[in-house]
Tab-separated table of C-alpha atoms and ligand atoms in Angstrom:
chain	number	residue	atom	x	y	z
A	259	MET	CA	8.829	-21.879	5.091
A	260	LYS	CA	8.227	-21.852	8.834
A	261	LYS	CA	6.942	-17.943	10.263
A	262	GLN	CA	9.068	-15.686	12.800
A	263	LYS	CA	7.245	-15.046	15.789
A	264	VAL	CA	7.180	-10.959	16.318
A	265	VAL	CA	5.139	-9.990	19.795
A	266	ILE	CA	4.951	-5.893	19.711
A	267	ILE	CA	4.314	-4.562	23.232
A	268	GLY	CA	2.537	-1.304	22.651
A	269	ALA	CA	0.353	-0.287	19.590
A	270	GLY	CA	1.148	3.922	20.050
A	271	VAL	CA	2.916	4.812	16.197
A	272	LEU	CA	6.222	3.383	16.840
A	273	GLY	CA	4.189	-0.428	17.369
A	274	LEU	CA	2.326	0.019	15.231
A	275	PHE	CA	4.225	0.908	12.175
A	276	THR	CA	6.738	-1.704	12.901
A	277	ALA	CA	4.085	-4.066	12.561
A	278	LEU	CA	3.225	-2.499	9.104
A	279	GLU	CA	6.851	-3.026	7.642
A	280	LEU	CA	6.777	-6.244	9.066
A	281	LEU	CA	3.622	-7.347	7.283
A	282	ASP	CA	5.586	-6.229	3.702
A	283	ASN	CA	6.658	-9.648	3.439
A	284	ASP	CA	4.696	-13.241	5.084
A	285	ARG	CA	8.346	-14.523	6.937
A	286	TYR	CA	6.555	-12.744	10.810
A	287	GLU	CA	3.797	-13.634	12.332
A	288	VAL	CA	2.702	-10.303	13.547
A	289	ASP	CA	0.374	-10.089	17.394
A	290	VAL	CA	0.409	-6.430	18.724
A	291	LEU	CA	-0.141	-6.112	22.453
A	292	ASP	CA	-1.945	-3.014	24.648
A	293	GLY	CA	-3.328	-2.747	27.748
A	294	ALA	CA	-5.898	-0.440	26.404
A	295	ASN	CA	-6.682	0.539	22.833
A	296	PRO	CA	-4.731	2.399	19.854
A	297	GLY	CA	-3.553	5.467	19.850
A	298	ASP	CA	-5.201	5.827	23.063
A	299	GLY	CA	-1.285	6.159	24.888
A	300	SER	CA	0.792	9.376	24.161
A	301	SER	CA	-0.283	9.201	20.477
A	302	GLY	CA	-3.850	9.825	20.721
A	303	ARG	CA	-2.929	12.978	23.539
A	304	SER	CA	-1.025	14.052	20.636
A	305	VAL	CA	-1.772	17.529	18.281
A	306	GLY	CA	-0.211	15.631	15.332
A	307	MET	CA	2.329	17.645	13.671
A	308	VAL	CA	4.466	16.213	10.432
A	309	GLU	CA	6.483	19.032	9.184
A	310	THR	CA	10.037	18.612	7.372
A	311	GLN	CA	11.506	22.233	9.375
A	312	TYR	CA	14.832	21.005	10.779
A	313	PHE	CA	18.747	21.640	10.415
A	314	THR	CA	20.558	18.474	9.283
A	315	GLY	CA	20.274	16.365	6.464
A	316	LYS	CA	19.630	13.844	9.738
A	317	ASP	CA	16.313	15.232	10.818
A	318	VAL	CA	15.498	16.563	7.851
A	319	GLN	CA	16.117	13.053	5.792
A	320	VAL	CA	13.965	10.636	8.703
A	321	ARG	CA	11.462	13.447	8.325
A	322	ALA	CA	10.729	13.350	4.500
A	323	PHE	CA	10.606	9.966	4.657
A	324	ALA	CA	7.309	9.988	7.215
A	325	ARG	CA	6.147	13.326	4.996
A	326	ASP	CA	5.677	10.248	2.577
A	327	VAL	CA	4.613	7.479	3.972
A	328	PHE	CA	1.820	10.298	5.609
A	329	SER	CA	1.291	11.224	2.216
A	330	ASP	CA	0.798	7.926	1.455
A	331	LEU	CA	-1.893	7.097	4.607
A	332	GLU	CA	-4.134	10.374	3.649
A	333	GLU	CA	-4.696	9.729	-0.465
A	334	ASN	CA	-4.683	5.828	-0.242
A	335	HIS	CA	-6.301	5.702	3.715
A	336	GLY	CA	-8.746	7.866	4.377
A	337	VAL	CA	-5.753	9.151	7.272
A	338	GLY	CA	-7.439	13.578	7.636
A	339	PHE	CA	-4.375	15.337	6.691
A	340	THR	CA	-4.987	19.282	7.302
A	341	HIS	CA	-2.106	20.668	5.212
A	342	CYS	CA	-2.049	23.980	7.837
A	343	GLY	CA	1.454	24.737	6.834
A	344	TYR	CA	4.273	25.839	9.653
A	345	LEU	CA	5.743	28.297	10.340
A	346	ARG	CA	9.076	28.176	12.727
A	347	LEU	CA	10.168	31.459	13.590
A	348	GLY	CA	13.483	33.049	14.124
A	349	LYS	CA	14.826	35.975	16.597
A	350	SER	CA	18.204	36.478	15.371
A	351	GLU	CA	20.506	36.947	11.538
A	352	ASP	CA	21.945	33.355	13.341
A	353	ASP	CA	18.553	31.719	13.329
A	354	MET	CA	17.716	33.118	9.656
A	355	ALA	CA	20.960	31.207	7.955
A	356	ARG	CA	20.045	28.106	9.852
A	357	PHE	CA	17.219	28.661	8.161
A	358	GLN	CA	18.602	29.460	5.142
A	359	GLU	CA	21.000	26.269	5.406
A	360	SER	CA	17.448	24.081	6.307
A	361	GLN	CA	15.704	25.716	3.023
A	362	LYS	CA	19.302	24.258	0.911
A	363	ILE	CA	18.895	20.330	2.794
A	364	GLN	CA	15.019	19.800	2.505
A	365	ALA	CA	16.001	20.305	-1.570
A	366	GLY	CA	18.108	17.666	-1.261
A	367	PHE	CA	16.097	15.561	-0.311
A	368	GLY	CA	13.632	16.801	-2.995
A	369	ILE	CA	10.990	19.637	-0.419
A	370	THR	CA	10.917	21.851	-3.007
A	371	ASP	CA	7.768	23.932	-0.809
A	372	THR	CA	9.340	25.438	1.667
A	373	GLU	CA	9.540	29.528	1.893
A	374	LEU	CA	11.851	31.819	3.622
A	375	LEU	CA	9.940	34.970	5.317
A	376	THR	CA	11.305	38.190	6.136
A	377	SER	CA	9.352	39.911	8.837
A	378	ALA	CA	7.708	42.215	6.834
A	379	GLU	CA	6.133	39.324	5.319
A	380	ILE	CA	5.022	37.298	8.195
A	381	ALA	CA	3.147	40.101	9.205
A	382	ASN	CA	1.148	41.028	6.428
A	383	ARG	CA	0.346	37.198	5.838
A	384	TRP	CA	-0.693	36.210	8.989
A	385	PRO	CA	-2.117	40.171	10.574
A	386	HIS	CA	-2.980	38.963	13.216
A	387	LEU	CA	0.876	37.741	14.727
A	388	ILE	CA	2.593	40.246	16.616
A	389	THR	CA	6.389	40.048	14.545
A	390	GLU	CA	8.131	43.098	16.366
A	391	ASP	CA	10.588	41.078	17.858
A	392	VAL	CA	10.967	38.723	15.115
A	393	VAL	CA	13.973	38.756	12.528
A	394	GLY	CA	11.983	35.849	9.813
A	395	GLY	CA	10.535	33.157	8.858
A	396	LEU	CA	10.903	29.124	7.960
A	397	TYR	CA	7.426	28.157	6.392
A	398	GLY	CA	6.631	24.699	5.350
A	399	LYS	CA	3.399	24.524	3.446
A	400	TRP	CA	3.320	21.281	2.846
A	401	ASP	CA	3.637	20.668	6.177
A	402	GLY	CA	0.908	20.297	9.319
A	403	TYR	CA	-1.246	17.882	11.560
A	404	VAL	CA	-2.842	14.449	11.909
A	405	ASP	CA	-4.870	12.667	14.677
A	406	GLY	CA	-3.080	10.659	16.346
A	407	TYR	CA	-5.897	8.509	17.251
A	408	GLU	CA	-7.466	8.175	13.655
A	409	VAL	CA	-3.396	7.532	12.541
A	410	CYS	CA	-3.667	4.475	15.419
A	411	GLN	CA	-6.451	3.155	14.670
A	412	THR	CA	-6.198	3.424	11.281
A	413	LEU	CA	-2.383	1.250	11.182
A	414	ALA	CA	-4.560	-1.089	13.554
A	415	ARG	CA	-7.281	-1.773	10.813
A	416	LEU	CA	-4.387	-1.975	7.832
A	417	ILE	CA	-2.524	-4.203	10.353
A	418	ARG	CA	-5.492	-6.435	10.267
A	419	GLN	CA	-6.347	-6.902	6.199
A	420	LYS	CA	-2.667	-7.881	6.466
A	421	GLY	CA	-2.542	-10.904	8.383
A	422	GLY	CA	-1.961	-9.225	11.730
A	423	ARG	CA	-3.301	-9.395	14.983
A	424	VAL	CA	-4.302	-6.791	17.626
A	425	HIS	CA	-4.788	-7.585	20.858
A	426	ALA	CA	-6.752	-3.918	22.181
A	427	GLY	CA	-7.155	-4.447	26.222
A	428	THR	CA	-4.026	-7.215	26.737
A	429	PRO	CA	-1.140	-5.916	28.485
A	430	ALA	CA	1.685	-8.095	28.949
A	431	LEU	CA	2.614	-8.738	32.500
A	432	ALA	CA	5.208	-10.649	32.141
A	433	ALA	CA	8.171	-12.277	30.529
A	434	ASP	CA	10.378	-15.961	30.638
A	435	PHE	CA	13.384	-16.815	28.208
A	436	ILE	CA	13.256	-20.378	27.763
A	437	GLU	CA	15.645	-21.996	24.945
A	438	GLY	CA	15.977	-19.335	23.127
A	439	MET	CA	12.054	-17.711	23.058
A	440	TRP	CA	9.970	-15.739	24.558
A	441	GLN	CA	6.907	-16.047	26.399
A	442	ILE	CA	5.043	-13.097	26.921
A	443	LYS	CA	2.159	-13.773	29.333
A	444	THR	CA	-1.545	-11.818	29.398
A	445	SER	CA	-4.230	-12.424	31.696
A	446	GLU	CA	-5.495	-14.560	28.994
A	447	ALA	CA	-2.953	-15.980	27.059
A	448	ALA	CA	0.511	-16.061	26.970
A	449	PHE	CA	2.027	-15.513	22.584
A	450	ASP	CA	5.679	-16.924	22.466
A	451	ALA	CA	7.932	-14.842	20.090
A	452	ASP	CA	11.281	-15.031	18.671
A	453	TYR	CA	11.421	-11.644	18.575
A	454	VAL	CA	9.608	-8.886	21.382
A	455	VAL	CA	9.227	-5.195	20.832
A	456	ASN	CA	9.376	-3.053	22.768
A	457	ALA	CA	7.319	-0.343	22.168
A	458	ALA	CA	5.728	0.598	25.352
A	459	GLY	CA	5.762	4.831	25.257
A	460	ALA	CA	5.980	5.692	28.527
A	461	HIS	CA	5.885	2.835	30.088
A	462	ALA	CA	9.052	1.976	27.484
A	463	GLY	CA	11.986	1.685	30.981
A	464	GLN	CA	9.351	-0.266	33.227
A	465	VAL	CA	8.329	-3.171	29.695
A	466	GLY	CA	12.425	-3.429	29.261
A	467	ASP	CA	12.680	-4.465	33.172
A	468	MET	CA	9.832	-6.877	32.511
A	469	LEU	CA	11.657	-8.117	29.385
A	470	ASN	CA	15.266	-7.403	31.780
A	471	ALA	CA	16.388	-5.790	28.519
A	472	PRO	CA	16.498	-2.366	30.740
A	473	VAL	CA	16.308	1.061	29.116
A	474	PRO	CA	16.618	4.992	30.631
A	475	LEU	CA	13.444	7.182	29.835
A	476	GLN	CA	12.504	10.472	31.307
A	477	PRO	CA	8.700	10.385	30.703
A	478	GLN	CA	8.332	14.488	30.584
A	479	LEU	CA	4.560	15.894	31.103
A	480	GLN	CA	3.523	18.047	28.415
A	481	GLY	CA	-0.556	18.752	27.363
A	482	ALA	CA	-2.393	21.217	25.281
A	483	ILE	CA	-5.178	23.388	25.347
A	484	THR	CA	-7.846	24.781	23.209
A	485	ILE	CA	-8.682	28.255	23.084
A	486	LYS	CA	-11.581	30.070	21.455
A	487	LEU	CA	-10.328	33.374	20.158
A	488	ASP	CA	-12.740	35.485	18.482
A	489	GLY	CA	-11.153	37.411	15.024
A	490	ALA	CA	-8.200	36.062	12.243
A	491	THR	CA	-7.777	33.093	14.028
A	492	SER	CA	-8.475	30.393	11.277
A	493	GLY	CA	-5.823	29.980	8.614
A	494	THR	CA	-3.469	30.173	11.513
A	495	PRO	CA	-0.079	27.906	10.339
A	496	PHE	CA	1.001	26.365	13.477
A	497	VAL	CA	3.091	28.105	14.831
A	498	MET	CA	6.454	27.327	15.934
A	499	ASP	CA	8.236	30.265	19.415
A	500	TYR	CA	10.800	27.657	20.124
A	501	VAL	CA	14.328	27.940	19.517
A	502	PRO	CA	15.609	24.203	19.984
A	503	GLY	CA	18.530	24.236	21.882
A	504	SER	CA	17.617	27.420	23.788
A	505	GLY	CA	17.469	25.572	26.780
A	506	VAL	CA	13.474	26.943	27.161
A	507	ASP	CA	10.759	25.572	25.809
A	508	GLY	CA	8.319	27.990	23.657
A	509	VAL	CA	5.225	28.510	22.698
A	510	TYR	CA	3.169	26.648	19.601
A	511	PHE	CA	0.187	26.884	18.587
A	512	ARG	CA	-2.294	26.648	15.064
A	513	SER	CA	-5.845	27.724	13.748
A	514	GLU	CA	-8.390	24.295	14.902
A	515	GLY	CA	-11.546	25.847	12.894
A	516	LYS	CA	-12.800	29.184	12.225
A	517	ALA	CA	-12.250	30.480	16.406
A	518	HIS	CA	-10.385	27.983	18.089
A	519	LEU	CA	-6.477	27.676	18.698
A	520	ILE	CA	-5.326	24.210	19.780
A	521	ALA	CA	-1.690	25.296	21.582
A	522	GLY	CA	0.933	23.591	24.590
A	523	LEU	CA	4.425	24.130	25.302
A	524	HIS	CA	6.518	22.118	22.272
A	525	THR	CA	10.934	21.533	23.559
A	526	ASP	CA	13.725	19.107	22.135
A	527	GLU	CA	15.683	19.335	25.632
A	528	ILE	CA	14.500	18.241	29.443
A	529	THR	CA	12.123	21.523	30.494
A	530	GLY	CA	9.566	19.062	31.989
A	531	ASP	CA	8.387	17.705	35.348
A	532	ILE	CA	9.522	13.584	35.084
A	533	VAL	CA	6.828	12.046	35.818
A	534	ASP	CA	5.389	8.307	36.912
A	535	PRO	CA	3.903	7.011	33.522
A	536	ASP	CA	1.009	5.253	35.809
A	537	MET	CA	0.498	8.836	36.461
A	538	GLN	CA	-3.762	9.945	36.298
A	539	LEU	CA	-3.373	12.230	33.147
A	540	GLN	CA	-5.961	15.509	33.850
A	541	SER	CA	-6.555	18.555	32.367
A	542	VAL	CA	-3.239	20.730	32.208
A	543	THR	CA	-1.630	21.822	35.139
A	544	ASP	CA	-2.918	25.846	36.594
A	545	GLU	CA	0.599	26.811	36.034
A	546	MET	CA	1.659	25.110	32.799
A	547	LEU	CA	-2.303	27.183	31.218
A	548	GLU	CA	-0.907	29.993	32.601
A	549	ARG	CA	2.929	29.642	30.941
A	550	ILE	CA	1.190	28.841	27.161
A	551	ALA	CA	-0.577	32.296	27.768
A	552	GLY	CA	1.525	34.812	28.943
A	553	LEU	CA	3.475	33.262	25.805
A	554	LEU	CA	0.499	33.527	23.550
A	555	PHE	CA	0.329	37.125	24.623
A	556	GLY	CA	3.408	38.611	22.727
A	557	ARG	CA	2.172	36.322	20.154
A	558	LEU	CA	-0.767	37.686	19.076
A	559	GLN	CA	-2.656	40.677	19.110
A	560	ASN	CA	-6.108	40.099	20.225
A	561	ALA	CA	-4.855	36.906	22.471
A	562	GLU	CA	-6.726	39.505	25.792
A	563	ASP	CA	-10.243	37.404	24.583
A	564	LEU	CA	-9.327	33.626	24.622
A	565	GLN	CA	-11.432	31.630	26.741
A	566	LEU	CA	-10.241	28.280	27.945
A	567	ASP	CA	-12.171	25.260	25.691
A	568	ARG	CA	-10.853	22.346	26.397
A	569	SER	CA	-6.671	21.101	28.164
A	570	TRP	CA	-5.165	17.555	28.472
A	571	GLN	CA	-2.277	16.005	29.806
A	572	GLY	CA	-0.163	13.942	28.202
A	573	ILE	CA	3.473	12.216	28.263
A	574	TYR	CA	7.067	12.535	25.904
A	575	PRO	CA	8.929	9.320	26.092
A	576	THR	CA	12.088	10.955	26.338
A	577	THR	CA	15.073	9.526	26.706
A	578	PRO	CA	17.872	10.600	28.704
A	579	ASP	CA	20.094	12.441	25.586
A	580	LEU	CA	16.965	12.705	23.646
A	581	LYS	CA	17.160	10.087	20.839
A	582	PRO	CA	14.729	7.529	20.315
A	583	ILE	CA	16.044	4.165	20.967
A	584	VAL	CA	16.027	2.041	18.315
A	585	GLY	CA	16.929	-1.480	17.018
A	586	LYS	CA	18.795	-4.759	19.461
A	587	HIS	CA	19.172	-5.058	22.715
A	588	PRO	CA	22.619	-5.286	23.801
A	589	ASP	CA	21.480	-7.247	26.673
A	590	LYS	CA	19.325	-9.185	25.211
A	591	PRO	CA	18.447	-11.622	22.885
A	592	GLY	CA	15.004	-11.129	20.926
A	593	VAL	CA	14.460	-7.695	22.216
A	594	ILE	CA	13.889	-5.142	19.550
A	595	CYS	CA	13.614	-1.640	21.316
A	596	ALA	CA	11.231	1.462	19.060
A	597	LEU	CA	11.184	3.671	21.886
A	598	GLY	CA	12.046	7.543	23.058
A	599	ALA	CA	10.969	9.461	20.474
A	600	GLY	CA	10.229	13.091	23.534
A	601	GLY	CA	7.851	15.409	21.734
A	602	SER	CA	8.165	14.016	17.839
A	603	GLY	CA	7.245	11.151	17.694
A	604	ILE	CA	5.048	11.247	15.225
A	605	GLN	CA	6.802	12.192	12.609
A	606	LEU	CA	9.505	9.897	13.419
A	607	ALA	CA	7.339	7.421	13.599
A	608	PRO	CA	7.734	5.287	9.952
A	609	ALA	CA	11.964	5.787	10.249
A	610	ILE	CA	11.731	3.980	13.686
A	611	ALA	CA	9.419	1.111	12.288
A	612	ARG	CA	12.056	0.969	9.493
A	613	ILE	CA	14.909	0.959	11.391
A	614	ALA	CA	13.554	-1.349	13.812
A	615	ALA	CA	12.161	-4.004	11.498
A	616	ALA	CA	15.781	-3.921	8.718
A	617	GLU	CA	16.770	-5.440	12.476
A	618	ILE	CA	14.305	-7.779	12.917
A	619	LYS	CA	14.789	-9.082	9.104
A	620	GLY	CA	19.025	-9.246	9.314
A	621	GLU	CA	18.991	-6.316	6.892
A	622	ASN	CA	22.544	-4.375	8.260
A	623	ASN	CA	20.737	-1.202	7.551
A	624	ALA	CA	17.651	0.367	6.738
A	625	GLY	CA	19.167	3.233	4.962
A	626	PHE	CA	18.932	6.442	7.161
A	627	GLU	CA	21.749	9.032	7.795
A	628	ILE	CA	20.580	8.853	11.298
A	629	GLU	CA	20.728	5.397	12.885
A	630	GLU	CA	23.702	5.257	14.354
A	631	ASP	CA	22.234	7.848	16.771
A	632	TRP	CA	20.184	6.451	17.543
A	633	SER	CA	21.171	2.239	17.486
A	634	ALA	CA	20.218	1.053	20.618
A	635	LYS	CA	24.069	-0.183	20.893
A	636	ARG	CA	24.726	3.001	22.954
A	637	LEU	CA	22.693	1.942	25.882
A	638	HIS	CA	26.961	-0.603	26.631
A	639	ASN	CA	28.309	3.330	26.670
B	220	LIG	C1	0.607	16.510	24.212
B	220	LIG	C2	1.420	16.890	23.474
B	220	LIG	C3	1.542	16.762	22.056
B	220	LIG	C4	2.750	15.967	20.934
B	220	LIG	N1	2.270	16.142	19.928
B	220	LIG	C5	3.408	15.906	18.887
B	220	LIG	C6	3.616	16.257	17.620
B	220	LIG	O1	2.906	17.916	17.452
B	220	LIG	N2	4.338	15.918	16.536
B	220	LIG	C7	4.633	14.708	17.231
B	220	LIG	O2	5.706	14.003	16.156
B	220	LIG	N3	4.972	14.239	18.551
B	220	LIG	C8	4.648	14.390	19.161
B	220	LIG	N4	4.456	14.524	20.454
B	220	LIG	C9	4.298	13.122	21.235
B	220	LIG	C10	4.082	11.960	20.276
B	220	LIG	O3	3.092	12.063	20.866
B	220	LIG	C11	4.677	10.786	21.200
B	220	LIG	O4	6.003	10.823	20.171
B	220	LIG	C12	4.440	9.363	20.375
B	220	LIG	O5	2.764	9.588	20.404
B	220	LIG	C13	5.005	8.245	21.305
B	220	LIG	O6	5.143	6.831	20.315
B	220	LIG	P1	4.719	5.739	21.075
B	220	LIG	O7	4.203	4.628	19.894
B	220	LIG	O8	5.978	5.526	21.537
B	220	LIG	O9	3.919	5.570	22.075
B	220	LIG	P2	2.724	5.665	22.431
B	220	LIG	O10	1.165	6.019	21.305
B	220	LIG	O11	2.129	5.772	23.867
B	220	LIG	O12	1.877	3.839	22.475
B	220	LIG	C14	2.672	3.396	23.359
B	220	LIG	C15	1.054	2.029	24.256
B	220	LIG	O13	1.918	0.901	24.840
B	220	LIG	C16	1.159	0.229	25.526
B	220	LIG	N5	1.711	-0.076	26.775
B	220	LIG	C17	2.006	0.266	27.653
B	220	LIG	N6	2.454	-0.501	28.262
B	220	LIG	C18	2.155	-1.732	27.708
B	220	LIG	C19	2.321	-3.062	28.736
B	220	LIG	N7	2.990	-3.422	29.619
B	220	LIG	N8	1.590	-3.502	27.408
B	220	LIG	C20	1.032	-3.362	26.769
B	220	LIG	N9	1.477	-2.702	25.826
B	220	LIG	C21	1.288	-1.401	26.996
B	220	LIG	C22	0.086	2.005	26.382
B	220	LIG	O14	-1.090	1.311	26.357
B	220	LIG	C23	-0.062	2.479	24.301
B	220	LIG	O15	-1.283	1.976	23.612
B	220	LIG	C24	3.264	14.756	20.897
B	220	LIG	C25	2.707	14.549	22.419
B	220	LIG	C26	1.775	15.124	23.052
B	220	LIG	C27	1.624	14.596	25.182
């Protein structure tokens, strides 16, 4: 049987996981194009958290799936995974009720290692945290972080081993759709395709325009810092001091080695500056640095001794309704979207990829309850 050709634009986690999903059988010839290198986009600039501490069955299901996928990468393909634990802080009895519900939901997906902690228990385990304003926490023991760049490089290797091709330094520059076939042009060659996957991260808006299959994207500027902070920083879990739906971003931090912490600001909403994806990414701005430091002072006992080590900017590829856009584009045949994962793309990528690949394979669904919420069909609403 003649293989179907798939060109994936973008070798971040979303594009690379999608390629691997397609290569689990021999029906597809897969070329992944990247203007830079696998992992050079947001994926390599992330802090790589993979965790399941969410509040609805839909949100937990996709992360439980990711947990299995990342376990496989860790156990069978040498990807480093630091199981530092994930601590979501709660400031009210309402938060604690949501945490309890989350624990039940997670247990329904076989995740039984989460704990509900009181403020005293948190202070006891991690005495360097300031907990006066904390009622308690939801703690995921298995949770932890990967290096997004290493994940992408590993996925690219696995794709090549399975007969796919990953082309670094190969930006997609133009596209034609003639007699039902796509032709994607790069400076070196033209690639014919039955399907084109838009997995271009923060550039997905530009690639969508190039394909005449527009997608709304509001790329948000974010960043992270590493700080040196002597004292009891080693063993600090990933602490998330952001309340989803609060309308303001919050600080997160975790230990990095014995005397360092990585910290940044997180939001599941649009609170950051919307930026041009071609902007020059540099160190974080003084404004962001001051905000992170100010929030750390309120959460860490010895924060006045912190010294900035380094910092970097990165972009959340966010959509206006904050949900990924996945599946067949409603306007243009053969265009598949795998984009818009915002600040959670590392942990959502396995599910996004499975859904995108299922649409190419002609399967009715990939088995996730969230598929309709994420569907590219909503671009017509
Ligand atoms: C500071 C920071 C911290 C984060 N922390 C976390 C976290 O802890 N956990 C989590 O789950 N997520 C986190 N994220 C979010 C996560 O990094 C992103 O959601 C995810 O990496 C998006 O993956 P992607 O494949 O869509 O995009 P990308 O990784 O950006 O990949 C897109 C690729 O497309 C390529 N490209 C663009 N245009 C073209 C073109 N025309 N032709 C060819 N190639 C093209 C780019 O070179 C790029 O490599 C964080 C992000 C940032 C910035």
